[in-house]
Coordinates of C-alpha atoms in Angstrom, one line a residue:
M17 CA -23.0 17.1 -14.3
A18 CA -19.0 16.8 -14.6
R19 CA -17.0 18.1 -11.6
A20 CA -14.0 20.7 -12.4
R21 CA -10.7 19.0 -11.9
T22 CA -7.2 20.3 -10.8
V23 CA -3.9 18.9 -10.6
V24 CA -2.2 19.9 -7.3
E25 CA 0.8 19.9 -5.3
Q26 CA 1.7 16.8 -3.5
P27 CA -0.6 16.1 -0.5
E28 CA 0.6 17.1 3.1
G29 CA 2.1 13.9 4.7
L30 CA 2.9 12.0 1.4
V31 CA 6.8 11.5 1.3
F32 CA 8.4 9.8 -1.7
R33 CA 11.9 8.3 -2.4
R34 CA 13.3 7.0 -5.4
G35 CA 16.0 4.3 -5.0
F36 CA 14.9 2.8 -1.5
L37 CA 16.0 -0.6 -2.6
S38 CA 19.0 -1.5 -4.7
E39 CA 18.7 -3.6 -7.4
D40 CA 20.3 -6.5 -5.6
E41 CA 18.1 -6.0 -2.5
E42 CA 14.8 -6.1 -4.9
H43 CA 16.4 -9.3 -6.7
E44 CA 16.6 -10.8 -3.4
L45 CA 12.9 -9.8 -2.2
L46 CA 11.5 -10.7 -5.5
A47 CA 13.2 -14.1 -5.0
A48 CA 11.5 -14.6 -1.6
I49 CA 8.2 -13.4 -3.0
G50 CA 8.0 -15.5 -6.1
P51 CA 7.4 -18.9 -4.5
L52 CA 4.5 -17.2 -2.1
E53 CA 0.8 -18.4 -2.4
F54 CA -1.3 -15.5 -2.9
R55 CA -5.0 -15.3 -2.3
T56 CA -7.7 -13.4 -4.3
T57 CA -9.7 -10.5 -2.6
T58 CA -13.3 -9.6 -2.8
M59 CA -14.5 -6.2 -2.2
R60 CA -18.2 -5.1 -2.6
G61 CA -19.1 -8.0 -4.3
Q62 CA -16.0 -7.6 -7.1
T63 CA -13.4 -10.2 -7.3
A64 CA -9.9 -8.1 -7.5
R65 CA -7.2 -9.0 -10.4
R66 CA -4.3 -8.3 -7.8
T67 CA -3.9 -11.0 -5.3
V68 CA -2.5 -10.4 -1.8
R69 CA -0.4 -12.3 1.1
H70 CA -0.8 -11.0 4.5
Y71 CA 1.6 -11.2 7.7
G72 CA 1.1 -10.0 11.0
Y73 CA -2.6 -9.8 10.6
D74 CA -5.1 -11.0 8.0
Y75 CA -7.6 -8.5 6.7
D76 CA -11.1 -9.7 5.5
Y77 CA -11.7 -7.3 2.5
E78 CA -15.5 -8.0 2.2
S79 CA -16.4 -7.3 5.9
Y80 CA -14.1 -4.3 6.1
G81 CA -14.0 -5.3 9.7
K82 CA -11.9 -7.2 12.0
L83 CA -8.7 -8.5 11.7
V84 CA -7.3 -11.9 12.6
R85 CA -3.8 -12.9 13.8
G86 CA -1.6 -14.2 11.1
Q87 CA 1.6 -15.3 10.2
P88 CA 4.4 -13.6 11.8
L89 CA 6.4 -11.6 9.2
P90 CA 9.5 -13.6 7.9
D91 CA 13.0 -12.4 8.3
W92 CA 13.3 -11.2 4.7
L93 CA 10.5 -8.9 5.4
T94 CA 11.4 -7.6 8.9
V95 CA 14.5 -6.5 7.3
I96 CA 12.4 -4.1 4.8
R97 CA 10.1 -3.3 7.5
N98 CA 12.8 -1.8 9.7
R99 CA 14.0 0.3 6.8
G100 CA 10.4 1.3 6.0
A101 CA 10.2 2.3 9.7
S102 CA 13.3 4.4 9.6
F103 CA 12.0 6.2 6.6
A104 CA 8.6 6.8 8.0
G105 CA 10.0 8.1 11.6
V106 CA 8.1 5.2 13.6
D107 CA 9.4 2.3 15.7
P108 CA 9.6 -1.0 13.4
D109 CA 7.7 -2.8 16.1
D110 CA 4.8 -0.4 15.5
L111 CA 4.7 -2.0 12.0
V112 CA 2.7 -5.1 12.8
Q113 CA 1.0 -5.8 9.6
A114 CA 2.3 -6.5 5.9
L115 CA 0.6 -6.9 3.0
V116 CA 2.5 -8.5 -0.1
S117 CA 0.3 -7.6 -3.3
R118 CA 0.9 -9.1 -6.6
Y119 CA -0.5 -7.0 -9.7
P120 CA -0.5 -9.1 -13.0
P121 CA -0.8 -7.1 -16.3
D122 CA -3.9 -4.9 -16.5
A123 CA -4.6 -5.1 -12.7
P124 CA -5.8 -2.0 -10.7
I125 CA -6.6 -1.1 -7.8
G126 CA -9.7 1.3 -7.2
W127 CA -10.0 4.6 -5.4
H128 CA -9.8 4.0 -1.4
R129 CA -8.4 5.0 2.0
D130 CA -6.9 2.4 4.0
A131 CA -9.0 0.9 6.3
P132 CA -9.7 2.7 9.5
M133 CA -8.3 0.2 11.9
F134 CA -4.7 0.7 10.6
G135 CA -2.8 3.6 11.9
V136 CA -1.9 7.1 11.1
K137 CA 1.0 6.2 8.9
I138 CA 1.4 3.5 6.3
V139 CA 4.7 2.6 4.2
G140 CA 4.8 1.2 0.8
V141 CA 7.4 -0.2 -1.6
S142 CA 7.0 -0.8 -5.0
L143 CA 8.8 -3.6 -7.0
R144 CA 9.5 -5.1 -10.7
A145 CA 7.7 -2.6 -12.7
A146 CA 6.7 1.0 -12.7
S147 CA 3.4 2.1 -11.7
R148 CA 1.4 5.3 -11.0
M149 CA -0.3 5.9 -7.7
C150 CA -3.0 8.6 -8.2
F151 CA -4.4 10.7 -5.3
Q152 CA -8.0 12.6 -5.3
R153 CA -9.8 14.7 -2.8
T154 CA -12.9 16.9 -3.5
V155 CA -12.9 20.3 -2.0
S156 CA -16.1 22.9 -2.4
G157 CA -17.1 20.7 -5.6
L158 CA -13.7 20.7 -7.2
R159 CA -12.0 17.7 -7.5
H160 CA -8.2 17.9 -7.1
V161 CA -5.7 15.0 -8.7
L162 CA -2.3 14.1 -8.4
E163 CA -0.4 11.3 -10.3
L164 CA 2.8 10.0 -8.6
E165 CA 5.3 7.8 -10.7
L166 CA 6.2 4.8 -8.7
P167 CA 9.4 3.3 -10.2
P168 CA 10.7 -0.2 -9.1
R169 CA 12.5 0.3 -5.8
S170 CA 10.8 3.2 -4.8
A171 CA 9.1 4.0 -1.3
Y172 CA 6.5 5.9 0.1
V173 CA 5.0 6.9 3.3
L174 CA 1.0 8.3 3.7
A175 CA 0.4 10.4 6.8
G176 CA -1.5 13.5 7.7
A177 CA -4.0 14.4 5.0
A178 CA -2.5 11.8 2.3
R179 CA -3.5 9.3 4.5
S180 CA -6.7 10.5 6.0
A181 CA -8.7 13.3 3.5
W182 CA -7.3 11.7 0.1
Q183 CA -8.0 8.8 -1.5
H184 CA -5.4 6.8 -3.6
S185 CA -5.6 4.2 -6.6
I186 CA -3.4 2.2 -8.9
P187 CA -4.5 2.2 -12.6
P188 CA -4.1 -0.9 -14.4
V189 CA -0.2 -1.7 -14.6
K190 CA 1.2 -2.6 -17.8
E191 CA 3.9 -5.1 -16.3
L192 CA 3.6 -8.0 -13.6
R193 CA 4.4 -5.7 -10.4
Y194 CA 4.5 -6.3 -6.7
S195 CA 4.3 -3.9 -3.6
I196 CA 4.7 -4.6 0.0
T197 CA 2.5 -2.1 2.5
F198 CA 3.3 -2.0 6.2
R199 CA 0.7 -0.6 8.7
R200 CA 0.3 0.1 12.1
L201 CA -2.7 -0.6 14.2
R202 CA -4.9 2.3 15.7
S203 CA -6.0 -0.1 18.4
E204 CA -6.3 -3.9 19.5
R205 CA -10.0 -3.5 19.5
W206 CA -10.1 -4.4 15.8
V207 CA -8.4 -8.0 16.7
A208 CA -11.0 -10.7 16.2

């Protein structure tokens, strides 16, 4: 049986900013990202089309479990992390994990909430190509949805209900796109 669907206002805790980066800043970031070695991810037995690079802590997508300390954030990433922390209203040192994702054409990321070991605020930065970020939540059998355009150089914060009660996804992208996601840890108990 199909569920009814309604388009809603922006979820509580979702903050969005166009022009978070200048074109020159984006160009410098892309120059730093270009030579990185990305790895594939597998979730629930499915290998994703997007590839990733972790800093601060490595995350095992298949186990949805413990984190392992990884490479420290490089200087070029620390600068953006500090600006993202200011945007989110958190201490930069609290954003201890960075995820650089590479989305080739037709690569999506399915419906999910970021893993529970990550803190109550998540900061994302969109690079190189536009995409959509979709949100969904079912309340009393009614599916609420929102689509947000993410132009290059934009940023968002997921906090409150946007972080904990809504799922989000990225539909297949049309062009090569990168994103940088900064996260806090809820507790060191998640670290192996």
